[in-house]
XYZ file of C-alpha atoms in Angstrom:
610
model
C 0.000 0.000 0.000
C 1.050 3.554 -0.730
C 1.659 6.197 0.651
C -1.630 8.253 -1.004
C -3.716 4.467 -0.229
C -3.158 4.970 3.068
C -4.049 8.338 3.487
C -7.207 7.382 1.799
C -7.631 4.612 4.238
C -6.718 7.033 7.017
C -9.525 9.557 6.310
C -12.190 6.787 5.490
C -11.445 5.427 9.039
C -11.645 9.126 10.488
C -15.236 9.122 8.958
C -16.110 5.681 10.041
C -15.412 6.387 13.952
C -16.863 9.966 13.335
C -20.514 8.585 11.946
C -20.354 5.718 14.706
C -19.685 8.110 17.422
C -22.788 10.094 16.320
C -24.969 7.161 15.625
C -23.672 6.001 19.076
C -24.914 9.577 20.677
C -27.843 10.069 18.857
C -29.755 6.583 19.823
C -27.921 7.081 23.107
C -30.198 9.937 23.343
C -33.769 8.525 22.035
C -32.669 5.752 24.165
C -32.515 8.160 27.637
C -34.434 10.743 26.062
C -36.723 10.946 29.459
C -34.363 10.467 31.881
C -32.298 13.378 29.870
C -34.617 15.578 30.123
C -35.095 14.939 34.127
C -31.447 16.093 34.456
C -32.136 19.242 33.126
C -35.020 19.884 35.034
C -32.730 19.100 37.858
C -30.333 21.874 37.413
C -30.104 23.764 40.562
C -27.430 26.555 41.999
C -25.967 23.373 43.906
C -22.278 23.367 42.197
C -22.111 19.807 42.455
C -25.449 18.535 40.956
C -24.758 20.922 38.116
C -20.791 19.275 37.650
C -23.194 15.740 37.714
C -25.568 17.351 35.181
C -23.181 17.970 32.843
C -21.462 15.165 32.797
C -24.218 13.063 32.747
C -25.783 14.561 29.710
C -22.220 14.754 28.075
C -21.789 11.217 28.740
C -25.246 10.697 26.621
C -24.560 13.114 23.911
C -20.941 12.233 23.482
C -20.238 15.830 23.129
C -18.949 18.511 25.534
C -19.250 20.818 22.449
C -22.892 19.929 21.897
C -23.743 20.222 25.298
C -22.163 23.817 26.156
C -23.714 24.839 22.595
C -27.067 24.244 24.499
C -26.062 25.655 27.356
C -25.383 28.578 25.528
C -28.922 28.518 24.124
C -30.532 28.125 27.530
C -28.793 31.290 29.319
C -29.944 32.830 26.433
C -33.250 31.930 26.145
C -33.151 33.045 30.284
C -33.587 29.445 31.544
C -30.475 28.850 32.897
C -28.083 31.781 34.869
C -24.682 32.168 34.654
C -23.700 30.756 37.732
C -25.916 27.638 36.965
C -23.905 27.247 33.609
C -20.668 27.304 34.621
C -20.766 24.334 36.812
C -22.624 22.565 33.763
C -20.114 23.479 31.799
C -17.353 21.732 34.156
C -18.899 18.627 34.040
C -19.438 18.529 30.845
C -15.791 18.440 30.361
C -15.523 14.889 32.548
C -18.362 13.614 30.359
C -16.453 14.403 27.208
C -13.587 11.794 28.559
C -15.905 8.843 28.594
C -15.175 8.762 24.499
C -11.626 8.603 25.219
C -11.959 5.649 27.224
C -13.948 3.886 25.126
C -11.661 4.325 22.074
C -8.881 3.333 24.297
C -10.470 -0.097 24.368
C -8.827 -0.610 21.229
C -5.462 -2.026 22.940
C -7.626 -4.796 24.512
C -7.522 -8.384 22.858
C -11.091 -7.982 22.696
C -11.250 -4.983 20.063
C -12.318 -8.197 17.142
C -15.766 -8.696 19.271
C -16.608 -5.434 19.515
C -16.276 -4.151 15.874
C -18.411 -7.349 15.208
C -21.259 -5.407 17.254
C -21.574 -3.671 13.740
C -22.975 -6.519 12.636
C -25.380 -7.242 15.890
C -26.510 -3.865 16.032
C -27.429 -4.283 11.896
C -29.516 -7.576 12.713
C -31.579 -5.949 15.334
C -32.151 -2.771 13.281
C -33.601 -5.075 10.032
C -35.799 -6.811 12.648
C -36.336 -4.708 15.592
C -38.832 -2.074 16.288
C -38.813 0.918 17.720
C -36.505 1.258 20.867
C -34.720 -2.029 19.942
C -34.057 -1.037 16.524
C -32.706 2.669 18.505
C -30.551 0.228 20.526
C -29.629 -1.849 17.574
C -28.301 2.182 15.764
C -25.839 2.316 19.221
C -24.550 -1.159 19.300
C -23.802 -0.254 15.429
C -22.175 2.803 16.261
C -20.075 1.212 19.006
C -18.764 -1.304 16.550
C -18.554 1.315 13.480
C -16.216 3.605 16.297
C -14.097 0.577 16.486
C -13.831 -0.462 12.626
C -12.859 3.425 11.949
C -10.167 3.371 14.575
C -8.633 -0.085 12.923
C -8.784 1.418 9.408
C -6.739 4.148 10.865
C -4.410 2.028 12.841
C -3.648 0.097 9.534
C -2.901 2.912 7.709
C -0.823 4.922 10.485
C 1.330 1.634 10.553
C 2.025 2.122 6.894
C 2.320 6.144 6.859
C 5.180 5.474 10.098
C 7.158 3.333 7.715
C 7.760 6.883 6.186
C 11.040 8.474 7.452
C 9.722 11.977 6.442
C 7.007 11.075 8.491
C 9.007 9.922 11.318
C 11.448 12.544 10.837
C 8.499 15.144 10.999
C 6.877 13.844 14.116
C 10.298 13.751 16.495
C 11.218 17.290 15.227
C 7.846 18.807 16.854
C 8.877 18.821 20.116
C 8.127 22.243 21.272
C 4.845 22.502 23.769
C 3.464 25.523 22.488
C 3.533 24.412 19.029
C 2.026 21.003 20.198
C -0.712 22.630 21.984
C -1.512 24.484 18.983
C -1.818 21.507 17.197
C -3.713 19.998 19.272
C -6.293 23.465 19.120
C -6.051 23.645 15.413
C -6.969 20.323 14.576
C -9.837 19.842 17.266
C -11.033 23.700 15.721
C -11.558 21.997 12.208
C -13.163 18.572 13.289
C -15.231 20.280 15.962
C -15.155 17.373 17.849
C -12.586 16.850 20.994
C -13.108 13.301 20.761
C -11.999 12.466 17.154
C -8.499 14.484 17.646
C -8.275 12.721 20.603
C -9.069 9.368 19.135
C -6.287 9.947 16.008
C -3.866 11.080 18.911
C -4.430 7.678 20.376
C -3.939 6.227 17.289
C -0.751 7.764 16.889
C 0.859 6.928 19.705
C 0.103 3.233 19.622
C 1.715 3.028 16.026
C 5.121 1.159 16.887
C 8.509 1.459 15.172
C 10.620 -0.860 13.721
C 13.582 0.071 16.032
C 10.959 -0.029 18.813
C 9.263 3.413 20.469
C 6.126 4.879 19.431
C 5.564 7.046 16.546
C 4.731 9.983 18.909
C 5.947 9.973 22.571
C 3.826 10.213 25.852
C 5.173 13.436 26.721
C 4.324 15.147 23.290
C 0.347 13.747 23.306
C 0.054 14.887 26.628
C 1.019 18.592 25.725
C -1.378 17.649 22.501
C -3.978 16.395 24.785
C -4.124 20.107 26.790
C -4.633 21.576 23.114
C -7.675 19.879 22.097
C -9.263 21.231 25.692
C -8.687 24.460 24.441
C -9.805 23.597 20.760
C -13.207 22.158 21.826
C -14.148 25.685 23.274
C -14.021 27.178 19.630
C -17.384 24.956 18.724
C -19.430 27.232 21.858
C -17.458 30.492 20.641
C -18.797 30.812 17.398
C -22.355 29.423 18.220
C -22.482 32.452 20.799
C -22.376 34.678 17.980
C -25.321 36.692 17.024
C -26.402 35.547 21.433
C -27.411 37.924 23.941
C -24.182 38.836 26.433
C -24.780 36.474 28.982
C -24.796 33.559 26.479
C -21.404 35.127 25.133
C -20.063 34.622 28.627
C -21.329 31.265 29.380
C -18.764 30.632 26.379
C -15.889 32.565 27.495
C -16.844 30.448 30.801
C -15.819 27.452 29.171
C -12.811 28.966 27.418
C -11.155 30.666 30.593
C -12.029 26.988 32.968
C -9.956 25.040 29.794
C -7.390 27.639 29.765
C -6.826 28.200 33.815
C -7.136 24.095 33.979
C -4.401 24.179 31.529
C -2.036 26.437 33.213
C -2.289 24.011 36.428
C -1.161 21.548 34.260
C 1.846 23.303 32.532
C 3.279 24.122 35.930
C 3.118 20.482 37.224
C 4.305 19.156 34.466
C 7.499 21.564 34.384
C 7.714 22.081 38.403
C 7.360 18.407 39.371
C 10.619 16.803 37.491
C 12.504 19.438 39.174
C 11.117 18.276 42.382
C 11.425 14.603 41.937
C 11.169 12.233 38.356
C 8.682 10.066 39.759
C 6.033 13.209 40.156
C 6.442 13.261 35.881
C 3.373 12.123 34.313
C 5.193 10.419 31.319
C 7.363 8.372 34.401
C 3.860 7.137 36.324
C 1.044 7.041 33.927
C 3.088 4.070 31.782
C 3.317 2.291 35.345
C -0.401 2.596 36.491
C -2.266 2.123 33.192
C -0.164 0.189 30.940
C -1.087 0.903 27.183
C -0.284 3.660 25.458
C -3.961 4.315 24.278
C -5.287 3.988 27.994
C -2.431 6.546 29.393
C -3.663 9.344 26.797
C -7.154 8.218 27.720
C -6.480 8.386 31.961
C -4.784 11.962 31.560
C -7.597 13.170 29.373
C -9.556 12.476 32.345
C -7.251 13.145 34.771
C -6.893 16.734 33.436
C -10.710 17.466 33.605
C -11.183 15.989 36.745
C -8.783 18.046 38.703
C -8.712 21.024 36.827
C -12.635 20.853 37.679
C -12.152 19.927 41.650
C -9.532 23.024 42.171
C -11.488 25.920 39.679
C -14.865 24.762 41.811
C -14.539 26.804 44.383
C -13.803 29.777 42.108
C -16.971 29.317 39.885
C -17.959 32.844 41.485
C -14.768 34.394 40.571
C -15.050 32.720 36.810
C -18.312 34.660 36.312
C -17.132 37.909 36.960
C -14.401 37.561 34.993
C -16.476 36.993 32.048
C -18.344 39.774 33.228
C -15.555 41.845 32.944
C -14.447 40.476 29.844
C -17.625 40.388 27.901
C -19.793 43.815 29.455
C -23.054 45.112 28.923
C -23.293 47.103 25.555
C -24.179 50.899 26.112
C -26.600 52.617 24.186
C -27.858 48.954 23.149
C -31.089 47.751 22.934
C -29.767 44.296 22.104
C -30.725 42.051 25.577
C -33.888 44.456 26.106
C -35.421 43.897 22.788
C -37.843 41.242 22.850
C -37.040 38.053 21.592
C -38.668 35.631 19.224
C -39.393 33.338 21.947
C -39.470 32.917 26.191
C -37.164 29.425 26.222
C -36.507 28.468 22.441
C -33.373 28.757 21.219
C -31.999 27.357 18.119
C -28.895 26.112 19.530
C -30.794 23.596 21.752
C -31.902 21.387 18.659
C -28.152 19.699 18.735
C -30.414 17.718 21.517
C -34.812 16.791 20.062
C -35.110 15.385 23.178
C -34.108 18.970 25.679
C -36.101 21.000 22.451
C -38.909 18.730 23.065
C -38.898 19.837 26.448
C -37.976 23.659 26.038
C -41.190 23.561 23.234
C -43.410 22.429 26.116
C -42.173 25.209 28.113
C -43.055 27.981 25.384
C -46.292 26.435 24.844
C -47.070 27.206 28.474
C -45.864 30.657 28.177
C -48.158 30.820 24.491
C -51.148 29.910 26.572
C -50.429 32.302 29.330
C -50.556 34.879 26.928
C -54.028 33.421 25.168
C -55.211 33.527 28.833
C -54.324 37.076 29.653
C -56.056 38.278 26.255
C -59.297 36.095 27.638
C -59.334 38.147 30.991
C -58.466 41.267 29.317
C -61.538 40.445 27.291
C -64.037 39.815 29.740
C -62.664 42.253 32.182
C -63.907 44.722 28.868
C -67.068 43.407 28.866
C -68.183 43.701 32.025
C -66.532 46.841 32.595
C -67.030 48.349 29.047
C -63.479 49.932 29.820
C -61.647 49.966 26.373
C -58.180 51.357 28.310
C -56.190 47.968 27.622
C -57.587 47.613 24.090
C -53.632 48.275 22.765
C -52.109 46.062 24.790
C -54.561 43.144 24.221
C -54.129 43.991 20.008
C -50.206 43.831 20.729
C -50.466 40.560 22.499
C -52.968 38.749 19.806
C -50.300 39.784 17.180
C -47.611 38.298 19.567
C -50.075 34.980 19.660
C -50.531 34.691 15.822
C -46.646 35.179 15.603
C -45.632 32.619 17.796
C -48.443 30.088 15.926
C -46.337 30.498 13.219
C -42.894 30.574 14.319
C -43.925 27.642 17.024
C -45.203 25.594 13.857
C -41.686 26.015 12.086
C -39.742 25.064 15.238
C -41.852 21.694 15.435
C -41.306 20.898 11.915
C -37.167 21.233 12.705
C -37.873 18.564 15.476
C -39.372 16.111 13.405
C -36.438 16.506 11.060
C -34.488 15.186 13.678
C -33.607 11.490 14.321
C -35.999 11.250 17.656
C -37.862 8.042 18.723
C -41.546 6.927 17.885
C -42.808 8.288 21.532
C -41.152 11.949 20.717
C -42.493 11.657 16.861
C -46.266 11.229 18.761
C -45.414 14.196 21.359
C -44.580 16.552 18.482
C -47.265 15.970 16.309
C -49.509 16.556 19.038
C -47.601 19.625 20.135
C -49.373 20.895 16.626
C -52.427 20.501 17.769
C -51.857 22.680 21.070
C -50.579 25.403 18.956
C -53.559 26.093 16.697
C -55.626 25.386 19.977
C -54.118 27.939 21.865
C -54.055 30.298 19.046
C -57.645 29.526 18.460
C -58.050 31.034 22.164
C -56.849 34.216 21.666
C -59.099 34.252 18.561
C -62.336 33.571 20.738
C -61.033 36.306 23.138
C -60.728 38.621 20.225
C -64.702 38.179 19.405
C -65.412 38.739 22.898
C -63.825 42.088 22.699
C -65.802 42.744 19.616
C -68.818 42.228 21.268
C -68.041 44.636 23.636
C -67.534 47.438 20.958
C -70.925 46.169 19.172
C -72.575 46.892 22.673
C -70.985 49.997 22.776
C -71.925 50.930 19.445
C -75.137 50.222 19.303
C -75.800 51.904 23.040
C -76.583 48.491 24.800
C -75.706 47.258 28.132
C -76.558 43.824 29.903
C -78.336 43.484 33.165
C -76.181 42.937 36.698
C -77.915 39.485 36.513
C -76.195 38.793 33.163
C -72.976 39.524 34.124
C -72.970 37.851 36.768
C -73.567 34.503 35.043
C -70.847 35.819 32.309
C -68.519 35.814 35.622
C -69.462 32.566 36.940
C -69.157 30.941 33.833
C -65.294 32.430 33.579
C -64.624 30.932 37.079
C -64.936 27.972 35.426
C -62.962 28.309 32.806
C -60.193 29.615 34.795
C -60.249 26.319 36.820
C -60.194 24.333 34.045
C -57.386 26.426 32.958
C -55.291 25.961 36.007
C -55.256 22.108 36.099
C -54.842 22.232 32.280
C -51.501 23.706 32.451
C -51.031 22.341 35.969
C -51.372 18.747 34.113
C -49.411 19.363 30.758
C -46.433 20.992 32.322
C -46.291 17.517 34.384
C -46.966 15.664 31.609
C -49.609 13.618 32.823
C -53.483 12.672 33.336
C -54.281 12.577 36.730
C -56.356 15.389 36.606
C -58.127 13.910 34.034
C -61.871 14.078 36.032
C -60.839 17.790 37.445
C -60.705 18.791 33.608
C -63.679 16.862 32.333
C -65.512 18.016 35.381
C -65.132 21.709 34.766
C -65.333 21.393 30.715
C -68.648 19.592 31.940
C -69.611 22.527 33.882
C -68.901 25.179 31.139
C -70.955 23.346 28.661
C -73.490 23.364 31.247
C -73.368 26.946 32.473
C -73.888 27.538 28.034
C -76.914 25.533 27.830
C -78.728 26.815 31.571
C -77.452 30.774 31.231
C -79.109 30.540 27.455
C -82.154 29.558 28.723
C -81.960 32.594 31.732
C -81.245 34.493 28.935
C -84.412 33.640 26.948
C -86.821 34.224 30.564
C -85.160 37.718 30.431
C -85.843 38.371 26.978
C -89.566 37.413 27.766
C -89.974 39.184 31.001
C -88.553 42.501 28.708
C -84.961 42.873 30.851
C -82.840 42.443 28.372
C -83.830 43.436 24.645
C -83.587 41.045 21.806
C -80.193 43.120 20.052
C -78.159 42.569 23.544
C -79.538 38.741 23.875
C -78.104 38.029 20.512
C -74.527 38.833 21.643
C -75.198 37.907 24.871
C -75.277 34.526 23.492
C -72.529 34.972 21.156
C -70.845 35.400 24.167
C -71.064 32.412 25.972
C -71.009 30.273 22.830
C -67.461 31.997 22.835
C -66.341 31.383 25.985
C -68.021 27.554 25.748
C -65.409 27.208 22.983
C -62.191 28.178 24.593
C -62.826 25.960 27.293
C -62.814 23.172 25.002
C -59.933 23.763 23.435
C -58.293 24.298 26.918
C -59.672 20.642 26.930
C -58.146 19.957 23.396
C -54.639 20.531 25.328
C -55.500 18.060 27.802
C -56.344 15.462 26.003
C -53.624 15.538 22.962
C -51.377 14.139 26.126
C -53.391 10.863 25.614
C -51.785 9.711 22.523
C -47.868 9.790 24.203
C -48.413 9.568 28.084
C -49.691 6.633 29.992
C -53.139 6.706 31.396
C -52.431 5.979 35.126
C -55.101 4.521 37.786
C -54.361 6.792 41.014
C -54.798 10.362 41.466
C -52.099 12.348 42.602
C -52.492 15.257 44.723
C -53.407 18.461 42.934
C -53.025 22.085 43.858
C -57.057 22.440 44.234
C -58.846 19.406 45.708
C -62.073 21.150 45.457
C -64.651 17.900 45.105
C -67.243 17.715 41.848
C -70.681 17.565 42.358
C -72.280 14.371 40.627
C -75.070 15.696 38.034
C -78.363 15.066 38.685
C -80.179 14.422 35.438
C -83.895 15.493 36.988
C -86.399 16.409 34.510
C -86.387 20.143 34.868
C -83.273 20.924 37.110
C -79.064 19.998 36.682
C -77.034 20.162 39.188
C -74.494 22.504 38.797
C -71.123 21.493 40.274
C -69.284 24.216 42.588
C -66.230 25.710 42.618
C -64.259 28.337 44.627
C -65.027 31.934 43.601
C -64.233 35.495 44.498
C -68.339 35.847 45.967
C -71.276 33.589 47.343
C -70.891 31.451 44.087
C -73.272 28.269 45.500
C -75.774 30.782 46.286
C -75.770 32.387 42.814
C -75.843 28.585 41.062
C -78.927 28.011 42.604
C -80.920 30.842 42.167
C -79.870 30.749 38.585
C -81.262 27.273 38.898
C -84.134 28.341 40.769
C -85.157 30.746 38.183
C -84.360 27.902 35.231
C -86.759 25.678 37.191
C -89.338 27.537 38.079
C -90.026 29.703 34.706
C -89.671 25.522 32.800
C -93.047 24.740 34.882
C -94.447 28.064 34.291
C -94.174 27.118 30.584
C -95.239 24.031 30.632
């Protein structure tokens, strides 16, 4: 084989381990999906759960560059702080080493069985389904990681035949070019754990007058390089951020570069001391191969560069501050963004977007449900003072239907699993039923200007029902959201219950309205929109319903009901031939005693009729 041939060879392997390392991360992912998202929703100002955070999901993802590029999206979306990142951001680097590890397995006798996994992993994916054909993808990528590093060993063994090669290799000596080496190359591959991996693969090429084609002492200086290097992938994805997303990078860059200056003086202080404190005298000693040395100081490095900075995460923040400070005379963090969580950077993960989506549909509805109170806080009052602010905020709603839509459709572009592929297809439905809110609160408000208009008002007794009927709907609301932030259906007889009671406030407050009209207190122009009305707010309750029950198609009905924020009991409903039950609910007045004369009046004036 040639020179060129194995150069050939050498780059095919480098894509090999680079496709099974992603197929490896990305099932990885779909695989833990759930339990990935848990560890976000975990993150807390405790240093040490957030060092566990990010390592764990680093571990998943198999990508410290990934995960600070969503880390980098959440500070600037506002989810995450500062202070919250950087310890994420620590332990990400310890996740990044489990790669490093794993390729290091390649010195074992057992590296033959585990590229053969290529071919397990292929079996279950032609007959699996679902999460076993997911789990067939990884064991694939695990054996595809381990055919790309043997097509590179092969051809490194051929290339250090080459005594320009060798000749090139013992001449680069110097750390600082080494380091930048080691920066340069993990710059253009993006990815800490391929340089790494050829690195590896380097130093356990052998020569024929014995030695290895690159020495312990040079990879380790290497090694310290592609730390740095890996922060250039969060750099440039916190262009175009808001400033505290630019420092959450310059976080990582300053921990990679401080961790490497502890390194650089005990690696130059501690021969002087004594030769046994070297690392290239005791890492050959406790780990043996060459591969699993490079691998142990990779991890070595992050570990204890992480366990002294720790206690100076503080002090790391306010340098960034310093470093990166608040534009003046800028509107650029006060201007209002596209969206409350989303961030594009956080699609390098489905399964945190998935979550972060969820999030800004709760925020979407808060804003549909504002717009409804604005609305009937108009009608009643016939105060038009908010009428700007509730136009604004529609827009805002019919925006974020749009842009909300768009964001979905990137999801599903993504390689997620069949349970995620259900969740976002219903998360289509929520949209157009929350935007289908604000529309019903937008009639509303036109009803209001047709009864000012036309010089109509409604009686007290009318708006009081209107009021009832929207303490309804704002229960129904509550355990709505309450129940699809949790993702789950516990609450699944609270929300029928009131959705019940709305449809039945519609049907007895028509009829109220109808004994008004013929007793001459209302006239017939305000009972038409008086009815409009209602029929309105019937319909927004059931699409808050709509948003309850598109849960049912990925979450698991369950048989006992957890506790809930409002344990206020439902009334059973008495189908008697002239009177329903209304079931009760907490309200701002004497809300019983209002049901029942309503029902009173529904009652009596039925017999009267008859």
């Amino acid at each position: 084989m040639n020179m060129f041939e194995s150069i050939l060879f050498l780059l095919g392997g480098l894509g090999a381990f680079l496709i099974g390392l992603k197929m490896m991360g990305d099932n990885l992912q779909n695989i833990a999906g759930d339990r990935l998202k848990s560890l976000f929703n975990k993150v807390s100002n405790n240093k040490f759960i957030g060092i566990a955070t990010g390592a764990g999901i680093t571990a998943v993802i198999q990508s410290s560059s990934a995960t600070t590029v969503m880390i980098v999206g959440f500070v600037n979306a506002g989810m995450m702080t500062l202070k919250q990142a950087t310890s994420i951001i620590m332990g990400a680097n310890i996740g990044t080493t489990i790669t490093a590890q794993i390729t290091a397995l390649q010195s074992l006798p057992i590296t033959p069985f585990l590229t053969a996994l290529a071919c397990v992993g292929a079996f279950m994916v032609m007959f699996g389904k679902d999460k076993f054909t997911k789990a067939g993808m990884l064991i694939s990528g695990i054996g595809i990681i381990f055919i790309g590093m043997r097509f590179m060993s092969d051809s490194m063994d051929n290339v250090s035949s080459s005594p320009q090669v060798i000749e090139l290799l013992a001449s680069v000596t110097n750390p600082a070019l080494l380091m930048l080496i080691g920066l340069v190359f993990t710059a253009i591959f993006q990815s800490s754990s391929a340089t790494t991996s050829i690195l590896i693969t380097l130093c356990s090429v052998s020569l024929d007058g014995g030695g290895q084609l690159m020495t312990l002492r040079s990879a380790i200086f290497v090694t310290l390089g592609i730390n740095i290097g890996t922060c250039v992938t969060a750099m440039l994805a916190s262009i175009g951020a808001n400033t505290n997303a630019k420092r959450a990078s310059v976080i990582h860059l300053l921990f990679n570069i401080f961790g490497t200056i502890i390194f650089l003086l005990i690696i130059f202080i501690a021969p002087l001391i004594s030769e046994k404190l070297a690392f290239d005298y005791w890492l050959p000693r406790a780990f043996g191969p060459v591969s699993t040395q490079i691998a142990m100081f990779h991890t070595i490095f992050n570990v204890l560069a992480t366990l002294v900075l720790v206690p100076f995460t503080g002090g790391l923040t306010k340098l960034a501050t310093l470093l990166v400070r608040d534009k003046k005379n800028s509107q650029e963090d006060a201007e209002e963004k596209i969206f409350a969580y989303i961030d594009e950077r956080i699609l390098k993960s489905p399964s945190i977007a998935l979550m972060v989506m969820r999030k800004e549909l709760l925020a979407m509805a808060s804003l549909a449900k504002l717009n409804f109170d604005i609305a009937i806080d108009t009608l009643t009052n016939l105060n038009f003072d908010r009428k700007k602010e509730f136009e604004e905020r529609e827009q805002r709603i019919d925006f974020l239907n749009k842009k909300l839509t768009k964001f979905a459709v990137k999801i599903s572009a993504k390689d997620i699993s069949y349970k995620e592929e259900k969740e976002i297809a219903s998360f289509y439905h929520v949209i157009s039923d929350i935007e289908r809110v604000g529309d019903y609160a937008e009639n509303i408000c036109e009803s209001a200007q047709e009864l000012v208009d036309n010089n109509l008002n409604f009686s007290p007794k009318a708006i009081e029902e209107i009021m009832m009927m929207k303490g309804a709907i704002d229960k129904l609301y509550d355990f709505v959201m309450q129940a699809f932030e949790q993702k789950s259906l516990v609450l699944k007889d609270e929300v029928n219950g009131y959705e019940d009671l709305v449809d039945t406030y519609e049907e007895n407050l028509s009829k109220n309205h109808i004994v008004r009209l013929h007793n001459s207190e209302c006239s017939a122009e305000s009972g038409g929109i008086f009815l409009s009305i209602i029929s309105n707010m019937e319909r927004i309750a059931d699409h808050f319903r709509n948003v309850f029950t598109s849960m049912s198609t990925y979450v698991s009905a369950v048989k006992t009901k957890a506790s809930v924020k409002d344990e206020t009991p439902l009334a059973d409903v008495d189908n008697s031939e002239n009177v329903r039950i209304l079931p009760s609910f907490p309200a701002e007045n004497d809300t019983e005693q209002k049901e029942n004369e309503v029902i009173a009046q529904v009652s009596t004036n039925d017999k009267d009729n008859k």
